[in-house]
mmCIF file of C-alpha atoms in Angstrom:
data_model
loop_
_atom_site.group_PDB
_atom_site.id
_atom_site.type_symbol
_atom_site.label_atom_id
_atom_site.label_comp_id
_atom_site.label_asym_id
_atom_site.label_seq_id
_atom_site.Cartn_x
_atom_site.Cartn_y
_atom_site.Cartn_z
ATOM 1 C CA MET A 1 3.105 -6.342 8.364
ATOM 2 C CA TYR A 2 3.414 -8.824 5.531
ATOM 3 C CA PRO A 3 5.150 -12.111 4.697
ATOM 4 C CA PRO A 4 8.816 -11.908 3.667
ATOM 5 C CA GLY A 5 9.148 -11.767 -0.090
ATOM 6 C CA ALA A 6 5.620 -10.453 -0.605
ATOM 7 C CA ASP A 7 5.389 -8.888 -4.056
ATOM 8 C CA THR A 8 1.687 -9.065 -4.885
ATOM 9 C CA VAL A 9 -1.310 -7.118 -3.575
ATOM 10 C CA LEU A 10 -4.566 -9.031 -3.481
ATOM 11 C CA VAL A 11 -7.486 -6.645 -4.049
ATOM 12 C CA ARG A 12 -10.995 -7.368 -2.779
ATOM 13 C CA HIS A 13 -14.202 -5.627 -3.772
ATOM 14 C CA GLY A 14 -17.660 -5.833 -2.255
ATOM 15 C CA ASP A 15 -20.711 -4.305 -3.920
ATOM 16 C CA LEU A 16 -19.514 -5.461 -7.342
ATOM 17 C CA ASN A 17 -20.388 -8.992 -6.294
ATOM 18 C CA THR A 18 -24.089 -8.091 -6.199
ATOM 19 C CA LYS A 19 -24.111 -7.209 -9.902
ATOM 20 C CA SER A 20 -24.884 -9.329 -12.928
ATOM 21 C CA THR A 21 -21.958 -10.987 -14.679
ATOM 22 C CA THR A 22 -21.959 -8.410 -17.480
ATOM 23 C CA VAL A 23 -22.107 -5.406 -15.137
ATOM 24 C CA LYS A 24 -19.538 -6.911 -12.793
ATOM 25 C CA ARG A 25 -17.114 -7.488 -15.657
ATOM 26 C CA TYR A 26 -17.556 -3.872 -16.764
ATOM 27 C CA MET A 27 -17.023 -2.524 -13.260
ATOM 28 C CA GLU A 28 -13.963 -4.673 -12.646
ATOM 29 C CA GLY A 29 -12.496 -3.169 -15.802
ATOM 30 C CA LEU A 30 -13.100 0.331 -14.423
ATOM 31 C CA LEU A 31 -11.470 -0.671 -11.144
ATOM 32 C CA VAL A 32 -8.367 -2.009 -12.896
ATOM 33 C CA GLU A 33 -8.040 1.197 -14.936
ATOM 34 C CA HIS A 34 -8.365 3.296 -11.791
ATOM 35 C CA LEU A 35 -5.735 1.236 -9.965
ATOM 36 C CA GLU A 36 -3.346 1.708 -12.874
ATOM 37 C CA ALA A 37 -3.924 5.470 -12.834
ATOM 38 C CA LEU A 38 -3.301 5.696 -9.085
ATOM 39 C CA LEU A 39 -0.080 3.684 -9.327
ATOM 40 C CA ALA A 40 1.208 5.864 -12.159
ATOM 41 C CA ASP A 41 0.250 9.120 -10.444
ATOM 42 C CA ARG A 42 2.031 8.169 -7.227
ATOM 43 C CA GLY A 43 5.078 6.714 -8.916
ATOM 44 C CA VAL A 44 4.577 3.215 -7.498
ATOM 45 C CA PRO A 45 5.838 0.430 -9.762
ATOM 46 C CA GLY A 46 3.271 -2.246 -10.441
ATOM 47 C CA GLU A 47 1.293 -4.142 -13.016
ATOM 48 C CA VAL A 48 -2.404 -4.703 -12.425
ATOM 49 C CA GLU A 49 -3.710 -8.107 -13.421
ATOM 50 C CA ARG A 50 -7.416 -8.390 -14.000
ATOM 51 C CA GLU A 51 -8.664 -11.634 -12.502
ATOM 52 C CA TRP A 52 -12.307 -12.446 -11.781
ATOM 53 C CA ASN A 53 -13.197 -11.410 -8.211
ATOM 54 C CA ARG A 54 -9.581 -10.712 -7.280
ATOM 55 C CA PRO A 55 -7.628 -8.047 -9.200
ATOM 56 C CA GLN A 56 -3.938 -8.217 -8.309
ATOM 57 C CA ILE A 57 -1.085 -5.744 -8.308
ATOM 58 C CA HIS A 58 2.258 -7.352 -9.087
ATOM 59 C CA THR A 59 5.106 -5.175 -7.896
ATOM 60 C CA GLU A 60 8.577 -5.220 -6.391
ATOM 61 C CA ALA A 61 9.022 -6.518 -2.862
ATOM 62 C CA SER A 62 10.351 -3.109 -1.833
ATOM 63 C CA ALA A 63 7.199 -1.392 -3.140
ATOM 64 C CA VAL A 64 4.520 -3.776 -1.918
ATOM 65 C CA GLU A 65 3.589 -1.592 1.065
ATOM 66 C CA ASP A 66 3.129 1.471 -1.148
ATOM 67 C CA ALA A 67 1.135 -0.546 -3.670
ATOM 68 C CA THR A 68 -1.131 -1.764 -0.882
ATOM 69 C CA ALA A 69 -1.748 1.830 0.221
ATOM 70 C CA VAL A 70 -2.636 2.751 -3.367
ATOM 71 C CA ALA A 71 -5.146 -0.093 -3.615
ATOM 72 C CA ALA A 72 -6.709 0.942 -0.301
ATOM 73 C CA ASP A 73 -7.459 4.390 -1.763
ATOM 74 C CA ALA A 74 -9.291 3.060 -4.832
ATOM 75 C CA PHE A 75 -13.059 3.448 -4.832
ATOM 76 C CA GLY A 76 -14.731 0.054 -4.936
ATOM 77 C CA VAL A 77 -11.982 -1.674 -2.954
ATOM 78 C CA VAL A 78 -13.071 -3.222 0.339
ATOM 79 C CA SER A 79 -9.597 -4.344 1.425
ATOM 80 C CA ALA A 80 -6.141 -5.119 0.087
ATOM 81 C CA SER A 81 -3.446 -7.490 1.346
ATOM 82 C CA PRO A 82 0.271 -7.688 0.543
ATOM 83 C CA CYS A 83 0.830 -11.362 -0.256
ATOM 84 C CA LEU A 84 3.474 -13.982 -0.725
ATOM 85 C CA THR A 85 2.591 -15.845 -3.923
ATOM 86 C CA VAL A 86 3.324 -19.581 -4.312
ATOM 87 C CA GLU A 87 2.174 -22.520 -6.401
ATOM 88 C CA PRO A 88 -1.335 -23.823 -5.581
ATOM 89 C CA GLU A 89 0.045 -26.997 -4.052
ATOM 90 C CA LEU A 90 -0.363 -28.081 -0.454
ATOM 91 C CA GLU A 91 3.340 -28.413 0.357
ATOM 92 C CA ALA A 92 4.187 -25.052 -1.209
ATOM 93 C CA VAL A 93 1.446 -23.338 0.808
ATOM 94 C CA LEU A 94 2.520 -25.026 4.058
ATOM 95 C CA ASP A 95 6.148 -23.960 3.474
ATOM 96 C CA ALA A 96 4.947 -20.377 2.926
ATOM 97 C CA LEU A 97 2.920 -20.526 6.137
ATOM 98 C CA ALA A 98 5.975 -21.650 8.075
ATOM 99 C CA GLU A 99 8.063 -18.840 6.591
ATOM 100 C CA THR A 100 5.334 -16.314 7.400
ATOM 101 C CA ALA A 101 4.974 -17.562 10.968
ATOM 102 C CA ARG A 102 8.710 -17.204 11.588
ATOM 103 C CA ALA A 103 8.633 -13.597 10.381
ATOM 104 C CA CYS A 104 5.279 -12.359 11.662
ATOM 105 C CA TYR A 105 4.089 -14.409 14.653
ATOM 106 C CA ASP A 106 5.760 -13.429 17.915
ATOM 107 C CA GLY A 107 3.159 -14.203 20.554
ATOM 108 C CA GLY A 108 -0.503 -14.138 21.409
ATOM 109 C CA SER A 109 -3.219 -16.166 19.733
ATOM 110 C CA PHE A 110 -3.473 -17.055 16.054
ATOM 111 C CA ALA A 111 -5.779 -18.609 13.480
ATOM 112 C CA VAL A 112 -5.380 -19.773 9.894
ATOM 113 C CA ASP A 113 -8.144 -18.576 7.579
ATOM 114 C CA ALA A 114 -7.985 -20.773 4.463
ATOM 115 C CA ARG A 115 -10.111 -20.398 1.346
ATOM 116 C CA ARG A 116 -10.054 -22.566 -1.762
ATOM 117 C CA ALA A 117 -11.520 -20.927 -4.869
ATOM 118 C CA ASP A 118 -10.884 -23.932 -7.139
ATOM 119 C CA LYS A 119 -12.980 -26.861 -5.925
ATOM 120 C CA GLU A 120 -10.992 -29.318 -8.081
ATOM 121 C CA LEU A 121 -7.843 -28.957 -5.974
ATOM 122 C CA PRO A 122 -6.943 -32.177 -4.078
ATOM 123 C CA PHE A 123 -7.551 -30.666 -0.629
ATOM 124 C CA THR A 124 -10.389 -28.804 1.065
ATOM 125 C CA SER A 125 -10.341 -25.454 2.811
ATOM 126 C CA GLU A 126 -10.837 -27.231 6.143
ATOM 127 C CA GLU A 127 -7.876 -29.545 5.543
ATOM 128 C CA LEU A 128 -5.685 -26.630 4.546
ATOM 129 C CA ALA A 129 -6.660 -24.650 7.649
ATOM 130 C CA ARG A 130 -6.054 -27.627 9.924
ATOM 131 C CA GLU A 131 -2.668 -28.579 8.463
ATOM 132 C CA GLY A 132 -1.687 -24.923 8.157
ATOM 133 C CA GLY A 133 -2.468 -24.332 11.809
ATOM 134 C CA THR A 134 -0.296 -27.293 12.752
ATOM 135 C CA VAL A 135 2.595 -25.920 10.712
ATOM 136 C CA VAL A 136 2.327 -22.475 12.304
ATOM 137 C CA TRP A 137 2.213 -24.041 15.789
ATOM 138 C CA GLU A 138 5.224 -26.258 15.176
ATOM 139 C CA THR A 139 7.204 -23.387 13.656
ATOM 140 C CA VAL A 140 7.063 -21.227 16.794
ATOM 141 C CA GLU A 141 6.541 -23.654 19.677
ATOM 142 C CA ASP A 142 10.239 -23.718 20.607
ATOM 143 C CA GLU A 143 10.213 -19.930 21.074
ATOM 144 C CA PHE A 144 6.929 -19.426 22.934
ATOM 145 C CA GLU A 145 3.666 -21.185 23.742
ATOM 146 C CA PRO A 146 1.291 -20.536 20.814
ATOM 147 C CA GLU A 147 -2.452 -20.295 21.309
ATOM 148 C CA VAL A 148 -5.217 -20.981 18.828
ATOM 149 C CA ASP A 149 -8.252 -18.688 18.869
ATOM 150 C CA LEU A 150 -10.638 -19.085 15.960
ATOM 151 C CA ASP A 151 -13.006 -16.340 17.148
ATOM 152 C CA ASP A 152 -10.807 -13.343 17.954
ATOM 153 C CA PRO A 153 -7.124 -14.117 17.273
ATOM 154 C CA ASP A 154 -4.316 -11.630 17.699
ATOM 155 C CA LEU A 155 -2.929 -12.757 14.344
ATOM 156 C CA THR A 156 -4.829 -14.195 11.408
ATOM 157 C CA VAL A 157 -2.753 -15.869 8.722
ATOM 158 C CA GLY A 158 -4.807 -15.841 5.544
ATOM 159 C CA VAL A 159 -4.512 -18.286 2.673
ATOM 160 C CA GLU A 160 -6.393 -17.996 -0.590
ATOM 161 C CA VAL A 161 -5.816 -20.717 -3.164
ATOM 162 C CA ARG A 162 -6.906 -20.094 -6.729
ATOM 163 C CA THR A 163 -6.462 -22.184 -9.876
ATOM 164 C CA ASP A 164 -2.951 -21.122 -10.836
ATOM 165 C CA ARG A 165 -1.479 -19.664 -7.631
ATOM 166 C CA ALA A 166 -1.924 -19.330 -3.891
ATOM 167 C CA PHE A 167 -1.642 -16.246 -1.693
ATOM 168 C CA VAL A 168 -0.480 -16.054 1.924
ATOM 169 C CA TYR A 169 -1.008 -12.861 3.921
ATOM 170 C CA VAL A 170 -1.362 -11.534 7.469
ATOM 171 C CA HIS A 171 -2.802 -8.052 6.991
ATOM 172 C CA ARG A 172 -5.874 -6.479 5.439
ATOM 173 C CA GLU A 173 -5.694 -2.780 4.661
ATOM 174 C CA GLU A 174 -9.239 -1.433 4.697
ATOM 175 C CA GLY A 175 -10.403 0.343 1.559
ATOM 176 C CA PRO A 176 -13.218 2.855 1.023
ATOM 177 C CA GLY A 177 -15.662 0.306 -0.408
ATOM 178 C CA GLY A 178 -18.347 1.629 -2.706
ATOM 179 C CA LEU A 179 -18.201 1.284 -6.490
ATOM 180 C CA PRO A 180 -15.460 1.958 -9.064
ATOM 181 C CA LEU A 181 -15.215 5.534 -10.238
ATOM 182 C CA GLY A 182 -17.073 6.058 -13.516
ATOM 183 C CA SER A 183 -19.643 3.350 -12.901
ATOM 184 C CA GLN A 184 -22.271 6.036 -12.190
ATOM 185 C CA ALA A 185 -23.186 9.272 -13.954
ATOM 186 C CA PRO A 186 -21.261 12.477 -13.138
ATOM 187 C CA MET A 187 -22.582 15.042 -10.659
ATOM 188 C CA VAL A 188 -22.037 18.747 -10.152
ATOM 189 C CA ALA A 189 -20.700 19.498 -6.663
ATOM 190 C CA LEU A 190 -21.062 22.857 -4.947
ATOM 191 C CA VAL A 191 -17.766 23.300 -3.100
ATOM 192 C CA SER A 192 -17.142 26.028 -0.568
ATOM 193 C CA GLY A 193 -13.974 24.770 1.069
ATOM 194 C CA GLY A 194 -15.728 24.202 4.393
ATOM 195 C CA ILE A 195 -15.566 20.915 6.236
ATOM 196 C CA ASP A 196 -18.765 19.441 4.818
ATOM 197 C CA SER A 197 -18.704 19.864 1.038
ATOM 198 C CA PRO A 198 -15.351 18.068 0.438
ATOM 199 C CA VAL A 199 -16.611 15.083 2.450
ATOM 200 C CA ALA A 200 -19.805 15.045 0.375
ATOM 201 C CA VAL A 201 -17.729 15.069 -2.819
ATOM 202 C CA TYR A 202 -15.646 12.154 -1.561
ATOM 203 C CA GLU A 203 -18.748 10.146 -0.648
ATOM 204 C CA LEU A 204 -20.277 10.615 -4.103
ATOM 205 C CA MET A 205 -17.039 9.589 -5.788
ATOM 206 C CA ARG A 206 -16.920 6.590 -3.479
ATOM 207 C CA ARG A 207 -20.232 5.492 -4.942
ATOM 208 C CA GLY A 208 -18.851 5.696 -8.474
ATOM 209 C CA SER A 209 -19.833 9.200 -9.653
ATOM 210 C CA PRO A 210 -17.200 11.514 -11.126
ATOM 211 C CA VAL A 211 -17.650 15.023 -9.768
ATOM 212 C CA ILE A 212 -17.578 18.412 -11.485
ATOM 213 C CA PRO A 213 -16.629 20.992 -8.810
ATOM 214 C CA VAL A 214 -18.393 24.353 -8.893
ATOM 215 C CA TYR A 215 -17.185 27.244 -6.764
ATOM 216 C CA VAL A 216 -19.269 30.408 -6.491
ATOM 217 C CA ASP A 217 -17.190 33.500 -5.728
ATOM 218 C CA LEU A 218 -18.913 35.445 -2.942
ATOM 219 C CA GLY A 219 -17.204 38.721 -3.795
ATOM 220 C CA ASP A 220 -16.655 40.947 -0.775
ATOM 221 C CA TYR A 221 -18.332 38.366 1.464
ATOM 222 C CA GLY A 222 -15.921 35.593 0.603
ATOM 223 C CA GLY A 223 -12.974 36.752 2.623
ATOM 224 C CA PRO A 224 -9.416 36.848 1.240
ATOM 225 C CA ASP A 225 -8.777 33.114 1.666
ATOM 226 C CA HIS A 226 -12.215 31.752 0.748
ATOM 227 C CA GLU A 227 -11.356 30.757 -2.815
ATOM 228 C CA ALA A 228 -7.896 29.507 -1.883
ATOM 229 C CA ARG A 229 -9.431 27.267 0.768
ATOM 230 C CA ALA A 230 -11.947 25.789 -1.664
ATOM 231 C CA MET A 231 -9.275 25.140 -4.274
ATOM 232 C CA GLU A 232 -7.024 23.440 -1.751
ATOM 233 C CA THR A 233 -9.755 21.015 -0.719
ATOM 234 C CA VAL A 234 -10.435 20.138 -4.367
ATOM 235 C CA ARG A 235 -6.713 19.638 -4.874
ATOM 236 C CA SER A 236 -6.650 17.246 -1.930
ATOM 237 C CA LEU A 237 -9.596 15.306 -3.350
ATOM 238 C CA SER A 238 -8.043 15.125 -6.814
ATOM 239 C CA ARG A 239 -5.334 12.906 -5.336
ATOM 240 C CA TYR A 240 -7.902 10.115 -5.230
ATOM 241 C CA VAL A 241 -8.911 10.538 -8.885
ATOM 242 C CA PRO A 242 -5.853 11.297 -11.038
ATOM 243 C CA ASP A 243 -7.646 9.827 -14.053
ATOM 244 C CA ARG A 244 -10.500 12.345 -13.834
ATOM 245 C CA ASP A 245 -10.857 16.027 -14.678
ATOM 246 C CA MET A 246 -11.171 17.909 -11.389
ATOM 247 C CA ARG A 247 -10.892 21.397 -12.801
ATOM 248 C CA VAL A 248 -13.222 23.816 -11.050
ATOM 249 C CA TYR A 249 -15.990 25.906 -12.591
ATOM 250 C CA ARG A 250 -15.460 29.295 -10.974
ATOM 251 C CA VAL A 251 -18.668 31.326 -11.067
ATOM 252 C CA PRO A 252 -18.793 35.063 -10.254
ATOM 253 C CA GLY A 253 -21.545 35.574 -7.704
ATOM 254 C CA GLY A 254 -20.376 38.545 -5.669
ATOM 255 C CA GLU A 255 -22.862 41.059 -7.065
ATOM 256 C CA THR A 256 -25.872 38.891 -6.256
ATOM 257 C CA VAL A 257 -24.506 37.927 -2.854
ATOM 258 C CA SER A 258 -24.167 41.619 -1.984
ATOM 259 C CA LEU A 259 -27.697 42.283 -3.201
ATOM 260 C CA LEU A 260 -29.128 39.530 -1.004
ATOM 261 C CA ALA A 261 -27.146 40.756 1.997
ATOM 262 C CA GLU A 262 -28.358 44.332 1.507
ATOM 263 C CA THR A 263 -32.033 43.670 0.736
ATOM 264 C CA MET A 264 -32.935 40.518 2.674
ATOM 265 C CA GLU A 265 -32.814 39.735 6.368
ATOM 266 C CA ARG A 266 -34.992 36.734 7.049
ATOM 267 C CA GLY A 267 -34.618 34.015 4.429
ATOM 268 C CA ARG A 268 -31.378 35.401 3.024
ATOM 269 C CA MET A 269 -29.457 32.136 3.334
ATOM 270 C CA LEU A 270 -32.277 30.192 1.685
ATOM 271 C CA SER A 271 -32.328 32.481 -1.345
ATOM 272 C CA LEU A 272 -28.558 32.188 -1.494
ATOM 273 C CA ARG A 273 -28.886 28.401 -1.594
ATOM 274 C CA ARG A 274 -31.494 28.691 -4.347
ATOM 275 C CA PHE A 275 -29.091 30.906 -6.294
ATOM 276 C CA PHE A 276 -26.339 28.303 -5.891
ATOM 277 C CA TYR A 277 -28.610 25.430 -6.928
ATOM 278 C CA ARG A 278 -29.704 27.245 -10.075
ATOM 279 C CA ILE A 279 -26.067 27.856 -10.963
ATOM 280 C CA GLY A 280 -25.350 24.186 -10.373
ATOM 281 C CA GLU A 281 -28.265 23.236 -12.618
ATOM 282 C CA HIS A 282 -26.935 25.377 -15.473
ATOM 283 C CA ILE A 283 -23.450 23.879 -15.167
ATOM 284 C CA ALA A 284 -24.971 20.403 -15.055
ATOM 285 C CA ARG A 285 -26.911 21.014 -18.264
ATOM 286 C CA THR A 286 -23.750 22.020 -20.119
ATOM 287 C CA THR A 287 -21.592 19.179 -18.780
ATOM 288 C CA GLY A 288 -24.022 16.258 -18.854
ATOM 289 C CA ALA A 289 -24.128 15.917 -15.065
ATOM 290 C CA GLN A 290 -27.189 14.190 -13.647
ATOM 291 C CA GLY A 291 -27.506 15.821 -10.255
ATOM 292 C CA ILE A 292 -26.194 18.340 -7.733
ATOM 293 C CA VAL A 293 -24.155 17.394 -4.673
ATOM 294 C CA THR A 294 -24.062 19.441 -1.475
ATOM 295 C CA GLY A 295 -22.606 18.996 2.004
ATOM 296 C CA GLU A 296 -25.873 19.691 3.809
ATOM 297 C CA ALA A 297 -26.846 17.645 6.862
ATOM 298 C CA LEU A 298 -30.344 17.615 8.286
ATOM 299 C CA GLY A 299 -30.698 20.197 11.045
ATOM 300 C CA GLN A 300 -27.035 21.146 11.165
ATOM 301 C CA LYS A 301 -27.751 24.791 10.287
ATOM 302 C CA SER A 302 -30.886 26.907 10.193
ATOM 303 C CA SER A 303 -30.987 26.652 6.398
ATOM 304 C CA GLN A 304 -30.867 22.866 6.678
ATOM 305 C CA THR A 305 -34.024 22.139 8.631
ATOM 306 C CA ALA A 306 -36.367 19.677 6.945
ATOM 307 C CA GLN A 307 -38.775 22.476 6.051
ATOM 308 C CA ASN A 308 -36.069 24.706 4.601
ATOM 309 C CA LEU A 309 -34.510 21.908 2.574
ATOM 310 C CA ALA A 310 -37.932 21.221 1.077
ATOM 311 C CA VAL A 311 -38.254 24.874 0.065
ATOM 312 C CA THR A 312 -34.763 25.300 -1.384
ATOM 313 C CA SER A 313 -34.817 21.969 -3.249
ATOM 314 C CA ARG A 314 -37.797 23.036 -5.364
ATOM 315 C CA VAL A 315 -35.676 25.492 -7.292
ATOM 316 C CA THR A 316 -34.306 22.813 -9.647
ATOM 317 C CA GLU A 317 -35.655 19.803 -11.506
ATOM 318 C CA LEU A 318 -32.381 17.969 -10.966
ATOM 319 C CA PRO A 319 -32.022 15.720 -7.917
ATOM 320 C CA ILE A 320 -30.020 17.256 -5.090
ATOM 321 C CA HIS A 321 -27.850 14.612 -3.463
ATOM 322 C CA ARG A 322 -26.938 15.088 0.195
ATOM 323 C CA PRO A 323 -24.697 12.160 1.197
ATOM 324 C CA LEU A 324 -24.137 13.672 4.658
ATOM 325 C CA LEU A 325 -27.840 14.157 5.372
ATOM 326 C CA SER A 326 -28.033 11.850 8.417
ATOM 327 C CA MET A 327 -24.487 12.300 9.729
ATOM 328 C CA ASP A 328 -23.537 14.106 12.947
ATOM 329 C CA LYS A 329 -20.974 16.876 12.743
ATOM 330 C CA GLN A 330 -18.490 14.752 14.689
ATOM 331 C CA GLU A 331 -18.793 12.014 12.078
ATOM 332 C CA ILE A 332 -18.239 14.480 9.252
ATOM 333 C CA VAL A 333 -15.171 15.938 10.952
ATOM 334 C CA ALA A 334 -13.751 12.459 11.524
ATOM 335 C CA ARG A 335 -14.287 11.632 7.849
ATOM 336 C CA ALA A 336 -12.618 14.886 6.785
ATOM 337 C CA ARG A 337 -9.581 14.023 8.875
ATOM 338 C CA GLU A 338 -9.512 10.513 7.411
ATOM 339 C CA ILE A 339 -9.556 11.659 3.774
ATOM 340 C CA GLY A 340 -7.160 14.561 4.343
ATOM 341 C CA THR A 341 -9.372 17.615 3.800
ATOM 342 C CA PHE A 342 -9.926 18.777 7.382
ATOM 343 C CA GLN A 343 -6.879 21.021 7.737
ATOM 344 C CA ASP A 344 -7.552 22.884 4.496
ATOM 345 C CA SER A 345 -11.212 23.317 5.434
ATOM 346 C CA THR A 346 -10.430 25.082 8.704
ATOM 347 C CA ILE A 347 -8.380 27.938 7.259
ATOM 348 C CA PRO A 348 -10.118 31.171 8.416
ATOM 349 C CA ALA A 349 -11.962 32.705 5.457
ATOM 350 C CA GLY A 350 -14.421 35.185 6.900
ATOM 351 C CA CYS A 351 -17.404 34.027 4.809
ATOM 352 C CA ASN A 352 -19.650 33.789 7.879
ATOM 353 C CA ARG A 353 -20.277 37.550 7.558
ATOM 354 C CA ILE A 354 -23.087 36.878 5.103
ATOM 355 C CA ALA A 355 -25.266 35.165 7.714
ATOM 356 C CA PRO A 356 -28.095 37.400 9.004
ATOM 357 C CA ASP A 357 -28.743 38.141 12.665
ATOM 358 C CA ARG A 358 -32.219 36.679 12.425
ATOM 359 C CA VAL A 359 -32.395 33.189 10.909
ATOM 360 C CA GLU A 360 -35.282 31.441 9.155
ATOM 361 C CA THR A 361 -35.965 27.868 10.262
ATOM 362 C CA ASN A 362 -39.485 27.268 8.966
ATOM 363 C CA ALA A 363 -39.772 28.985 5.598
ATOM 364 C CA THR A 364 -42.566 28.764 3.076
ATOM 365 C CA LEU A 365 -41.971 29.198 -0.633
ATOM 366 C CA ASP A 366 -44.605 31.931 -1.000
ATOM 367 C CA ARG A 367 -43.073 34.041 1.764
ATOM 368 C CA LEU A 368 -39.574 33.555 0.360
ATOM 369 C CA LEU A 369 -40.645 34.567 -3.162
ATOM 370 C CA GLU A 370 -42.079 37.788 -1.781
ATOM 371 C CA ALA A 371 -38.746 38.731 -0.217
ATOM 372 C CA GLU A 372 -36.069 37.630 -2.699
ATOM 373 C CA PRO A 373 -35.104 39.520 -5.882
ATOM 374 C CA VAL A 374 -37.480 38.764 -8.762
ATOM 375 C CA ASP A 375 -34.561 38.343 -11.147
ATOM 376 C CA LEU A 376 -32.668 35.840 -8.960
ATOM 377 C CA PHE A 377 -32.818 33.056 -11.546
ATOM 378 C CA GLU A 378 -31.781 35.346 -14.380
ATOM 379 C CA ARG A 379 -28.810 36.348 -12.272
ATOM 380 C CA ALA A 380 -27.938 32.678 -11.762
ATOM 381 C CA ALA A 381 -28.081 32.013 -15.497
ATOM 382 C CA GLU A 382 -25.874 35.024 -16.237
ATOM 383 C CA ALA A 383 -23.363 34.043 -13.561
ATOM 384 C CA ALA A 384 -23.170 30.453 -14.833
ATOM 385 C CA ALA A 385 -22.625 31.740 -18.390
ATOM 386 C CA GLU A 386 -19.629 33.711 -17.136
ATOM 387 C CA ALA A 387 -18.021 30.721 -15.396
ATOM 388 C CA THR A 388 -14.364 30.058 -16.046
ATOM 389 C CA VAL A 389 -12.728 26.646 -15.737
ATOM 390 C CA ILE A 390 -9.582 26.745 -13.603
ATOM 391 C CA GLU A 391 -7.064 24.304 -12.179
ATOM 392 C CA PRO A 392 -7.515 23.810 -8.441
#
């Protein structure tokens, strides 16, 4: 829902406001570039105007809804509103409020939320809210009995007055929040195509880090659709970052996976994780990535107990980032549905065959080193050297 004639999207960010002026200016520039890339990729007409605190997308009235949806997918955006833009004069704003009330207010309670960014304007925020509320009331009172509720209204009519223009809106489309993409260093992400790893990738990108996807081919233990599933989830994620390279490093790991399955029972999954981490470390060294991202959550699987995570993490000097660490499975599934990766992640792939009958929940590094192949790290280096870069 938006005012008739709305042709501008007002974009709000959050964490950027905690930064210094120099850093904030830099990050706002990244956000504007990302918005432009998203608009172009999705074929939505629009011009992004960079304005301090409030980037704006100017578009056609017929495309304002699509432009709002684009803004709500941009990392760093807290919310976006399709707006009717008028001159920053009291009468012009009140006329716009009346027009908006006629089109959007059809019953229930309402409130006018007015904000004045320019303190030199000849009216205060309180005066604008009071007079605006009167206008909305008088516009609809012949049709129904309006009700004012400043605490929990059914409809909030927003007004934001800046130096050279004013914006009237009735809807806020929630964005992902976080920081603009590219504001943090890149990370290598181990992607399997399951439910968890795509959500972890999204969460890291949401905090500003571009991601370099790494897929390790499990050979005979991958199942016929394992790779296809992983690629499909990366393809779904790439929709959020059309201005970034989301090609996948495909690493052949089938020979080592078979060796672990044939020679190890207890601790097999931990050595497999160590193999993956070492591969991720090698890819990170060649790409300039500053960490490794996984979809692990504390206690979700036997290999993800606190003790086992401590053992597997020691295999690399790079930090291992686990954005899902404290999340319940239900939360992760809900997030996967929200970002559009859940369906791809649930395609049957058969990779669960690698799990042993007897699991290890309380490993020690000494005991694991006694059981795993002595050349595990050499195998990881060789596999990483044979990686091919493919389109998802």
